[in-house]
PDB file of C-alpha atoms and ligand atoms in Angstrom:
ATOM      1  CA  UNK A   1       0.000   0.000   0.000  1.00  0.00           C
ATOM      2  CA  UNK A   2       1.144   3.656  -0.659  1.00  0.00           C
ATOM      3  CA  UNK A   3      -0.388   6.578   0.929  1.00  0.00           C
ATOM      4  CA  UNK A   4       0.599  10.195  -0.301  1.00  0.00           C
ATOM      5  CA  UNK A   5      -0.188  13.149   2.350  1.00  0.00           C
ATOM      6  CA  UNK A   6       0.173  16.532   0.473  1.00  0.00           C
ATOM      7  CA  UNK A   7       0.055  19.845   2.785  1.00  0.00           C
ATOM      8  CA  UNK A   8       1.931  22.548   2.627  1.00  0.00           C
ATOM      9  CA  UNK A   9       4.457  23.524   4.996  1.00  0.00           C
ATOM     10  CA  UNK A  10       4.224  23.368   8.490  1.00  0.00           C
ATOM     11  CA  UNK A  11       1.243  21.087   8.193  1.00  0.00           C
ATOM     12  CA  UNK A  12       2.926  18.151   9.830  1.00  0.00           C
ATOM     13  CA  UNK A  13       3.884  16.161   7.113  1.00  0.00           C
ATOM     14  CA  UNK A  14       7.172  15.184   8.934  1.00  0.00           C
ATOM     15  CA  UNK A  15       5.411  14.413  11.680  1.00  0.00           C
ATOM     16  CA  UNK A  16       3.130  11.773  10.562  1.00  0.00           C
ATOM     17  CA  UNK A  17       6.063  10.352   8.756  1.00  0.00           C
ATOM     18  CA  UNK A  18       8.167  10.413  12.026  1.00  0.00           C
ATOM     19  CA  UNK A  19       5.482   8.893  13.445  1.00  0.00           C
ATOM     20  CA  UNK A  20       4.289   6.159  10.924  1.00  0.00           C
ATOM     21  CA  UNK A  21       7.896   4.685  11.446  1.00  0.00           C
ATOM     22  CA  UNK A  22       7.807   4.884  15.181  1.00  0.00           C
ATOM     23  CA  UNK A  23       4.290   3.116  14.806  1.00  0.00           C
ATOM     24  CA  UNK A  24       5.950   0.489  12.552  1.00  0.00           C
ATOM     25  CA  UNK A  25       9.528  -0.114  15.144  1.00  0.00           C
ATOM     26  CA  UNK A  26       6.486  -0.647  17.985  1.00  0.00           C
ATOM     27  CA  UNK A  27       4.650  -3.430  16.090  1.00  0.00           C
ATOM     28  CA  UNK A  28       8.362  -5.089  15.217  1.00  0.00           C
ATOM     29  CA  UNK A  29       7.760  -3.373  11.192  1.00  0.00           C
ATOM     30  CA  UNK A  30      11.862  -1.774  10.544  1.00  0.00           C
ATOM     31  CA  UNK A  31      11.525   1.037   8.506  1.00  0.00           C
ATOM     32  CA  UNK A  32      13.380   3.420   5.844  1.00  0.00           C
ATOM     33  CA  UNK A  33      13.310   7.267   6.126  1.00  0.00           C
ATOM     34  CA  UNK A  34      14.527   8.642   2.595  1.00  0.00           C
ATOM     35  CA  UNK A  35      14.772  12.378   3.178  1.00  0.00           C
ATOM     36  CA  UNK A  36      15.751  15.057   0.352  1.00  0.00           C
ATOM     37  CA  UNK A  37      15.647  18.353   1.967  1.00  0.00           C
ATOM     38  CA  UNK A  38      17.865  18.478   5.230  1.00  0.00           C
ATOM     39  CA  UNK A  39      20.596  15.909   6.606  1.00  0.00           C
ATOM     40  CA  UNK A  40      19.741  12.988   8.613  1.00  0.00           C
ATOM     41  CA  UNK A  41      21.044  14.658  11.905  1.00  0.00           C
ATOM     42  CA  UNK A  42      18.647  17.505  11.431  1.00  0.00           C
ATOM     43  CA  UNK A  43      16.088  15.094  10.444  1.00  0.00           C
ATOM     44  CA  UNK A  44      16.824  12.802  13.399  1.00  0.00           C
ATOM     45  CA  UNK A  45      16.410  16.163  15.922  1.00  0.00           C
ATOM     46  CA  UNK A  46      13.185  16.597  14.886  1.00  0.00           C
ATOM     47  CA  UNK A  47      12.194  13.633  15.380  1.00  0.00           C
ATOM     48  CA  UNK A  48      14.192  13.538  18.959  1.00  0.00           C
ATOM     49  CA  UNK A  49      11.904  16.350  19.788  1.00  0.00           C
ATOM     50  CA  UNK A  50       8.583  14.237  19.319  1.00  0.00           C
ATOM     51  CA  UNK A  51       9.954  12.064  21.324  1.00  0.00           C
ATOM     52  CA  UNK A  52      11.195   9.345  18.696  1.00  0.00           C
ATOM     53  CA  UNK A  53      15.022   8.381  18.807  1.00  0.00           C
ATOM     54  CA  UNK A  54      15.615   7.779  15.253  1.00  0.00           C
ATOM     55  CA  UNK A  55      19.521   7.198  15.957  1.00  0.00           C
ATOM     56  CA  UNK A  56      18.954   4.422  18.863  1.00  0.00           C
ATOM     57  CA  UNK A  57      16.208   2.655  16.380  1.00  0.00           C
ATOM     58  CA  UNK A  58      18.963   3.100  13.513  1.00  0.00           C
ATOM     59  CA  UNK A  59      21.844   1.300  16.107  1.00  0.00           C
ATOM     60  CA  UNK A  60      19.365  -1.197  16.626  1.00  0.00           C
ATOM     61  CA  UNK A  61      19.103  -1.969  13.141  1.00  0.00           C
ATOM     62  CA  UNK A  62      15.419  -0.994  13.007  1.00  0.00           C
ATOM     63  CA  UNK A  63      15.621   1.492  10.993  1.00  0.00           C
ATOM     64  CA  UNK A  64      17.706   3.667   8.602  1.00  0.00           C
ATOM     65  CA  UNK A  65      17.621   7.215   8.048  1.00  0.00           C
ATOM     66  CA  UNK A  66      18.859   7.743   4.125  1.00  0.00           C
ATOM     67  CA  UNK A  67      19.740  11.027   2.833  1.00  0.00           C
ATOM     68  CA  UNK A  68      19.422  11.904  -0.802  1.00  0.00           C
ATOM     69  CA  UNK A  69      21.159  14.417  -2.728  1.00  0.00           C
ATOM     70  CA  UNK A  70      19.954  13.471  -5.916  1.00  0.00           C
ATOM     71  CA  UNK A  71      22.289  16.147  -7.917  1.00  0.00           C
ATOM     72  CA  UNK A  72      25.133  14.332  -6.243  1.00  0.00           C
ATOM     73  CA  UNK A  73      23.817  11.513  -7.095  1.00  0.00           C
ATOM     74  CA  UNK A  74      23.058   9.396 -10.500  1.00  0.00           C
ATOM     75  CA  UNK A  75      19.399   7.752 -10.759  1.00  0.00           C
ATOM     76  CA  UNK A  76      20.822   4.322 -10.180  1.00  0.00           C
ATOM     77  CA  UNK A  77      23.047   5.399  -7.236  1.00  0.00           C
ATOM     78  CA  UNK A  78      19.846   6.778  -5.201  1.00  0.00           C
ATOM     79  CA  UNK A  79      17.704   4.011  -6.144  1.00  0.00           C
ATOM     80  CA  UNK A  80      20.340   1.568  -5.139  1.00  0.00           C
ATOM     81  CA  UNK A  81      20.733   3.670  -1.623  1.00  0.00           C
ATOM     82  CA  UNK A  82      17.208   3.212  -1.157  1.00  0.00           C
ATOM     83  CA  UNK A  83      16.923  -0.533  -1.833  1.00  0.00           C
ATOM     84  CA  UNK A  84      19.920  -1.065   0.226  1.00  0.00           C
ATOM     85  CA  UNK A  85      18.596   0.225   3.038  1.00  0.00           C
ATOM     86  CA  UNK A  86      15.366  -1.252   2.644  1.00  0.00           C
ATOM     87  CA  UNK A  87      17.500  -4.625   2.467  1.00  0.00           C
ATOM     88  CA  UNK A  88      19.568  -3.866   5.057  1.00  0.00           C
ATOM     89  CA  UNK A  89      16.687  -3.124   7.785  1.00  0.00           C
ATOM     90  CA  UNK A  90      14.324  -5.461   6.333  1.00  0.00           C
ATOM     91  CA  UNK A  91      11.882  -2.523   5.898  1.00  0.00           C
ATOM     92  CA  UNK A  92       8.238  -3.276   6.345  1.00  0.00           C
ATOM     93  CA  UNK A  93       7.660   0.258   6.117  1.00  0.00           C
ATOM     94  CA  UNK A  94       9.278   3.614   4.111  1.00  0.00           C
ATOM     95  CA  UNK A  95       8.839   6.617   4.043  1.00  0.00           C
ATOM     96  CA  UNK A  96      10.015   9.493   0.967  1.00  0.00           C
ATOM     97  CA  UNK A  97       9.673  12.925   2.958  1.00  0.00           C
ATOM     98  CA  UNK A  98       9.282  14.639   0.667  1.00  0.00           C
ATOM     99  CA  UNK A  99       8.313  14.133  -3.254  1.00  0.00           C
ATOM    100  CA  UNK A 100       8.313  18.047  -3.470  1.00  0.00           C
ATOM    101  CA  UNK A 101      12.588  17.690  -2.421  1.00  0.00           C
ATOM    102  CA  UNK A 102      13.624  14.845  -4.630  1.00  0.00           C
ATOM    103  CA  UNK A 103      11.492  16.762  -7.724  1.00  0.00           C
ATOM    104  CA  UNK A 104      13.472  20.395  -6.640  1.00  0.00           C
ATOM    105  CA  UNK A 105      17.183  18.507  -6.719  1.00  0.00           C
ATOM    106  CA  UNK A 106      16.612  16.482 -10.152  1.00  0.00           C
ATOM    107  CA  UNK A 107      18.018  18.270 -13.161  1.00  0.00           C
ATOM    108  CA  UNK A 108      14.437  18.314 -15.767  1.00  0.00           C
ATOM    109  CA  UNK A 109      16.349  16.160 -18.119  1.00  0.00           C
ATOM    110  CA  UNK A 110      16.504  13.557 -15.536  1.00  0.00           C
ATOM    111  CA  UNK A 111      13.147  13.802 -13.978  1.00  0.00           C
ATOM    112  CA  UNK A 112      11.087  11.864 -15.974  1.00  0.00           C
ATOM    113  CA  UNK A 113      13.185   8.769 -16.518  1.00  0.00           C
ATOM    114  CA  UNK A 114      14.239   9.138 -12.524  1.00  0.00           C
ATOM    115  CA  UNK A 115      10.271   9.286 -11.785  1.00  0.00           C
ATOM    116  CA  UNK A 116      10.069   6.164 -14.028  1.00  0.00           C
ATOM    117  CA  UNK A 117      12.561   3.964 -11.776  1.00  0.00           C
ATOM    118  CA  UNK A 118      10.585   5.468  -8.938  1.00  0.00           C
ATOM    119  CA  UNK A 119       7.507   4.169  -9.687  1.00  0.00           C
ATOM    120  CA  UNK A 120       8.908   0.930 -10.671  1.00  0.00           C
ATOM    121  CA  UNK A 121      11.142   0.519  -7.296  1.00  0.00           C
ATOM    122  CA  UNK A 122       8.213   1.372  -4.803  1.00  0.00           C
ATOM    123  CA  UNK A 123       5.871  -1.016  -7.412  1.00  0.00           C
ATOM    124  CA  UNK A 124       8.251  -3.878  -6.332  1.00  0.00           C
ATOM    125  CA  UNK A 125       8.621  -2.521  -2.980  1.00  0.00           C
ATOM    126  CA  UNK A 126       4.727  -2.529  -2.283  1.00  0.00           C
ATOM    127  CA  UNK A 127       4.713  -5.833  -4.310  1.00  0.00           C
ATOM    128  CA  UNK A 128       6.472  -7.364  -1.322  1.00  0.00           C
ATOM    129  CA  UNK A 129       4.314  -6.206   1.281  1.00  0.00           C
ATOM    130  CA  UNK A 130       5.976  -2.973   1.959  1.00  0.00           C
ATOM    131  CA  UNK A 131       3.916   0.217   2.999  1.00  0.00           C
ATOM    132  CA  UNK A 132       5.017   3.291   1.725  1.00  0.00           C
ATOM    133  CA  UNK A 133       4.224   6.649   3.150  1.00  0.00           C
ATOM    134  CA  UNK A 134       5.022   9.636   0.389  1.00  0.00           C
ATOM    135  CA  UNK A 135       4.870  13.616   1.607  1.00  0.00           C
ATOM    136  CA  UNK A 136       4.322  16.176  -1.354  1.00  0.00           C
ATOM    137  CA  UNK A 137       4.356  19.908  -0.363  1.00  0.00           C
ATOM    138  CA  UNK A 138       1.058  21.143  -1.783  1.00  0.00           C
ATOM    139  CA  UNK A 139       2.088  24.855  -3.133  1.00  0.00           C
ATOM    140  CA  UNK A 140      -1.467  25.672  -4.572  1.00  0.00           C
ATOM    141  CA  UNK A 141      -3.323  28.488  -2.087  1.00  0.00           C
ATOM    142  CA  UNK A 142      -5.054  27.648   0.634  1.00  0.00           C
ATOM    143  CA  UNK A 143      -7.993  28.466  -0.194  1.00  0.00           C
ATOM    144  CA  UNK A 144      -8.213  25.791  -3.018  1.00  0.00           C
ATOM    145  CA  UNK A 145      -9.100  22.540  -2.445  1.00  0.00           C
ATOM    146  CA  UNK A 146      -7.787  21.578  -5.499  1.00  0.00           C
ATOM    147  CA  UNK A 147      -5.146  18.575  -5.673  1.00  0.00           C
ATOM    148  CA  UNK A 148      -3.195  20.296  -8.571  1.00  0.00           C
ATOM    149  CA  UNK A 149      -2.162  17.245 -11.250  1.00  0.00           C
ATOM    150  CA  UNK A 150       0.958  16.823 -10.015  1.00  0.00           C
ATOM    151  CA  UNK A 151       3.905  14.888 -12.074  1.00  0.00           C
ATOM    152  CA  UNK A 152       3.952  12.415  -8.755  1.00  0.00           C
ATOM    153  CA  UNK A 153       0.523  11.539  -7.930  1.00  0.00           C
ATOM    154  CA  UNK A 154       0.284   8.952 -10.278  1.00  0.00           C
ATOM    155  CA  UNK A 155       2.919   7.236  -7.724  1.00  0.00           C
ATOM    156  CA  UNK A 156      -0.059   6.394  -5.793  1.00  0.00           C
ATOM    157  CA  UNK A 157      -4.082   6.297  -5.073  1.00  0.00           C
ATOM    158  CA  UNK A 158      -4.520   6.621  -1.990  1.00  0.00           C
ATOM    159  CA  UNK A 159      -4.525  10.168  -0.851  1.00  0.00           C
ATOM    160  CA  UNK A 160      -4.698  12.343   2.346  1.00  0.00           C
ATOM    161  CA  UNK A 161      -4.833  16.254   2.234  1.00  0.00           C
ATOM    162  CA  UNK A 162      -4.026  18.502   5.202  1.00  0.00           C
ATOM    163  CA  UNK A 163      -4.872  22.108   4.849  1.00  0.00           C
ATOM    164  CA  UNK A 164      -4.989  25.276   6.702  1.00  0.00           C
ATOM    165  CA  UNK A 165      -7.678  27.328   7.771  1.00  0.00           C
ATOM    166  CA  UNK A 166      -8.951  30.385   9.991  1.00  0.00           C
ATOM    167  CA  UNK A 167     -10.792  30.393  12.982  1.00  0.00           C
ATOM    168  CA  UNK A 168     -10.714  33.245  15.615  1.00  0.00           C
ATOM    169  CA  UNK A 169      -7.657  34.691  14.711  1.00  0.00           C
ATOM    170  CA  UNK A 170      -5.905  31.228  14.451  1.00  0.00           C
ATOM    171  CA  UNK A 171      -4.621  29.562  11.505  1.00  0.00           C
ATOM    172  CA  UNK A 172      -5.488  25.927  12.279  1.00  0.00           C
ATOM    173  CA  UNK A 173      -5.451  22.758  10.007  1.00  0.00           C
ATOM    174  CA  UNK A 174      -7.668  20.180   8.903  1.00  0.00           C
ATOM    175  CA  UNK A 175      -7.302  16.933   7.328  1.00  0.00           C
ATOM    176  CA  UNK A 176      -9.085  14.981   4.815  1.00  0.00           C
ATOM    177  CA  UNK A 177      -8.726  11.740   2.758  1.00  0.00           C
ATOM    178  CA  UNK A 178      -8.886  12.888  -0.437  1.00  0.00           C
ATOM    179  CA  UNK A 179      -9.436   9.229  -2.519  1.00  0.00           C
ATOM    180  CA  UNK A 180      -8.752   5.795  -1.788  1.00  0.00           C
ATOM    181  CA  UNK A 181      -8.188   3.052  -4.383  1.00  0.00           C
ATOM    182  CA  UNK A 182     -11.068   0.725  -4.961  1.00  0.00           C
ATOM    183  CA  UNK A 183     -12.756   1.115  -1.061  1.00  0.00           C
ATOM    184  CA  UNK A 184     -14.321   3.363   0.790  1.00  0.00           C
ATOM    185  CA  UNK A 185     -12.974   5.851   2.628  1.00  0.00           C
ATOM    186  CA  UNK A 186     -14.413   8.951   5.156  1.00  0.00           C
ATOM    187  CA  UNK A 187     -15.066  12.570   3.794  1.00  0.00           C
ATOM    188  CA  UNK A 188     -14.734  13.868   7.304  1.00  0.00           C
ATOM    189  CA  UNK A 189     -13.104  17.183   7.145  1.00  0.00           C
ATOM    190  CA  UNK A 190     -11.291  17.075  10.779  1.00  0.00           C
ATOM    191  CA  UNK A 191      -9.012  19.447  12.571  1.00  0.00           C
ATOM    192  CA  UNK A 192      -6.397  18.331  14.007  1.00  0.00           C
ATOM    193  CA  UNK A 193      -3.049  19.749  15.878  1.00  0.00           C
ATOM    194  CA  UNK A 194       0.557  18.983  15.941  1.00  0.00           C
ATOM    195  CA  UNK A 195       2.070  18.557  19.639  1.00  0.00           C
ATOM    196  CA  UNK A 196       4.932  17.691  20.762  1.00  0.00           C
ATOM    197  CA  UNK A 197       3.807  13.927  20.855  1.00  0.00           C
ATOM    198  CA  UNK A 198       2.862  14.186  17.278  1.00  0.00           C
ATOM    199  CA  UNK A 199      -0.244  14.744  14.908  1.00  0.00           C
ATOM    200  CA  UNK A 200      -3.620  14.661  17.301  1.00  0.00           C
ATOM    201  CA  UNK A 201      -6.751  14.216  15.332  1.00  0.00           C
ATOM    202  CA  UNK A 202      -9.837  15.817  16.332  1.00  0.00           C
ATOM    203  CA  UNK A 203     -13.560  16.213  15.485  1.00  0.00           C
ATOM    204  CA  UNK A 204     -15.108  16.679  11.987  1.00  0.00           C
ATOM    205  CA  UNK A 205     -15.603  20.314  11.597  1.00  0.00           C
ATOM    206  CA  UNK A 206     -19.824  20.150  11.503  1.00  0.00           C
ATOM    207  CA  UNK A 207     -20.468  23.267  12.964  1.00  0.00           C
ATOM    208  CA  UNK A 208     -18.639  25.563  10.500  1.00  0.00           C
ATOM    209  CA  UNK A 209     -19.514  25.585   6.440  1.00  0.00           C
ATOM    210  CA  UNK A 210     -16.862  26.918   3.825  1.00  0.00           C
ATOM    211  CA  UNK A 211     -13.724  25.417   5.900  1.00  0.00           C
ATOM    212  CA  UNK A 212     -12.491  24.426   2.288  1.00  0.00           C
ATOM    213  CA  UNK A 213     -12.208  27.919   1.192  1.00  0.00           C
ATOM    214  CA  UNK A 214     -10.017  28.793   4.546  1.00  0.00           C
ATOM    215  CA  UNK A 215     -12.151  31.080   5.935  1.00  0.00           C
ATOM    216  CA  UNK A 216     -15.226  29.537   7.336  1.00  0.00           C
ATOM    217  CA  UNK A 217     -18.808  30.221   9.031  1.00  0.00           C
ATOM    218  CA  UNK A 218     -20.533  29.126  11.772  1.00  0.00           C
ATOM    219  CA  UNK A 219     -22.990  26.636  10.105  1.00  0.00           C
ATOM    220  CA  UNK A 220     -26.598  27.624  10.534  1.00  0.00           C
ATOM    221  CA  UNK A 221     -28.516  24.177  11.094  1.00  0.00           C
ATOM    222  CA  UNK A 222     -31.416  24.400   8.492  1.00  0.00           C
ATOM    223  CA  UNK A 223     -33.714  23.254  10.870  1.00  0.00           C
ATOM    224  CA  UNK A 224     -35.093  24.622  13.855  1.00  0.00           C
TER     225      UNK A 224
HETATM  226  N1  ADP B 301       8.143  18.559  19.015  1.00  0.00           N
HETATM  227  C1  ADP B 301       7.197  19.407  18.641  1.00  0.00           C
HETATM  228  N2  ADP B 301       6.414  20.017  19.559  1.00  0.00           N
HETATM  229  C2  ADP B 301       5.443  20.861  19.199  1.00  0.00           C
HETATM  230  N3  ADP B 301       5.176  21.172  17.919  1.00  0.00           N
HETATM  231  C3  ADP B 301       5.920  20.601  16.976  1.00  0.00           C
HETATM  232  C4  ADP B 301       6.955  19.680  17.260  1.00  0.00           C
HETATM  233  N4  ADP B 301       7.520  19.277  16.104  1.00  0.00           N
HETATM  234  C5  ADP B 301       6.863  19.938  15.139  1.00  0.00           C
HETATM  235  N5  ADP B 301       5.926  20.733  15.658  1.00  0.00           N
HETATM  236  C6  ADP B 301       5.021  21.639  14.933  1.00  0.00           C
HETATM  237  O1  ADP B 301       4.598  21.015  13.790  1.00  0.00           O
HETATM  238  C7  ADP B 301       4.628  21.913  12.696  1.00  0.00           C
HETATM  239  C8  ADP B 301       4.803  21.116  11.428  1.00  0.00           C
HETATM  240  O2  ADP B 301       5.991  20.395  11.421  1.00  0.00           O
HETATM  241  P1  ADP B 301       6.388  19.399  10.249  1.00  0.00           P
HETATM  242  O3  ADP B 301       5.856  18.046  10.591  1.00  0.00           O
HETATM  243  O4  ADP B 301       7.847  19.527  10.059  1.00  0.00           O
HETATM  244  O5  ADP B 301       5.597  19.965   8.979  1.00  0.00           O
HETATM  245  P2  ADP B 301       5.854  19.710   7.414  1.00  0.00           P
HETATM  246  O6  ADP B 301       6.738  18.508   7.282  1.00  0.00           O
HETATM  247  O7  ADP B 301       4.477  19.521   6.856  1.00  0.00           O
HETATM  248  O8  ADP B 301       6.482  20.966   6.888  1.00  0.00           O
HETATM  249  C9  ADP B 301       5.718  22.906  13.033  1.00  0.00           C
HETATM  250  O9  ADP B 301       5.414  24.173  12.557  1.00  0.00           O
HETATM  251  C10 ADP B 301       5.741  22.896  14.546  1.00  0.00           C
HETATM  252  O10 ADP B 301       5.001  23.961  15.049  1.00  0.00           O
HETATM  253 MG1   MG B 302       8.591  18.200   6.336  1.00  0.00          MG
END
């Protein structure tokens, strides 16, 4: 199974991440963190600071932190960094955080093919019972609840938006699943918060209308 979450920044997309893997070590499921943006120490703070230690899960040998410079980096060098890890832990789960920083490093020429291998790598990856967890930055305004096409969502079905919106002088967030392949799935808008144990989920948002558009209002119940 792959799930994308696409939010834009500061939404807690490296949260859920951080905390989809400590889920996984917990249930005895090693995991993969391929980051693009910062360096595995910085990456590995953050985490620290929810209360996760990446690095004593990593000298266990439950899970690896891999960081990708893709511009340093051929297509078949990252790829084989990623699978080697995966190997190396036994990953049951991984995590690419985030889409948005491995599309920003790779040269346009390269992007397409590199995509290609992608696509094919977490296909054989899922294939074998692995779960993969992608993070996109959504850059589209918030007050669109529009999943722009985007050159990587055809890397997976299964999608989950976070957004933000205003309320009482607060910019808050809300989270939605946005499709799910062939099942069911809740169209709850709910808000939720990040702490410093991780993502809380709350209640859907019933009693306000136009939370899509950012700026809501109190919902008038039609009937009396
Ligand atoms: N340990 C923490 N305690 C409290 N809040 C945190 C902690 N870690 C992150 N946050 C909050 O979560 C927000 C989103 O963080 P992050 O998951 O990095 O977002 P994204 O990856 O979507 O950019 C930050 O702006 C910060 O306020
Ligand atoms: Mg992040």
């Amino acid at each position: 199974m792959r799930v994308l979450i696409a939010g834009p920044v500061g939404s807690g997309k490296t949260t859920t991440a951080v905390q989809f893997i400590a889920e996984g070590v917990k249930h005895k499921e090693p995991g993969v963190v391929v980051i693009f943006e910062e360096t595995a120490p910085k990456y590995m703070d953050q985490a620290k600071a929810l209360g996760v230690d990446l690095e004593e899960m990593s000298q266990q040998g439950l899970v690896e932190v891999v960081y990708v410079r893709p511009l340093d980096l051929s297509m078949d060098e990252t790829l084989y960094a990623i699978e080697s890890a995966v190997d190396k832990v036994g990953a049951k789960r991984v995590v690419l955080d985030s889409i948005s920083g491995l599309e920003a490093a790779l040269a346009p020429a390269f992007k397409e093919d590199f995509l290609e291998s992608l696509y094919r790598l977490l296909g054989a990856l899922t294939g074998a019972g692995v779960t993969i967890l992608l993070t996109v930055e959504a850059t589209e305004a918030y007050n669109q609840m529009r999943f722009t096409p985007h050159p990587i969502s055809f890397l997976t079905h299964d999608i989950i938006l976070q957004r933000y919106f205003e309320i009482d002088g607060e910019l808050r967030t809300f989270v939605t699943v946005l499709k799910t392949r062939a099942r069911a799935h809740s169209h709850d808008l709910r808000a939720y918060d990040v702490t410093s144990s991780g993502v809380v989920v709350g209640k859907r948002l019933s009693e306000f209308t136009g939370i899509i558009t950012a700026v809501p209002r109190a919902h008038t119940p039609t009937k009396a």
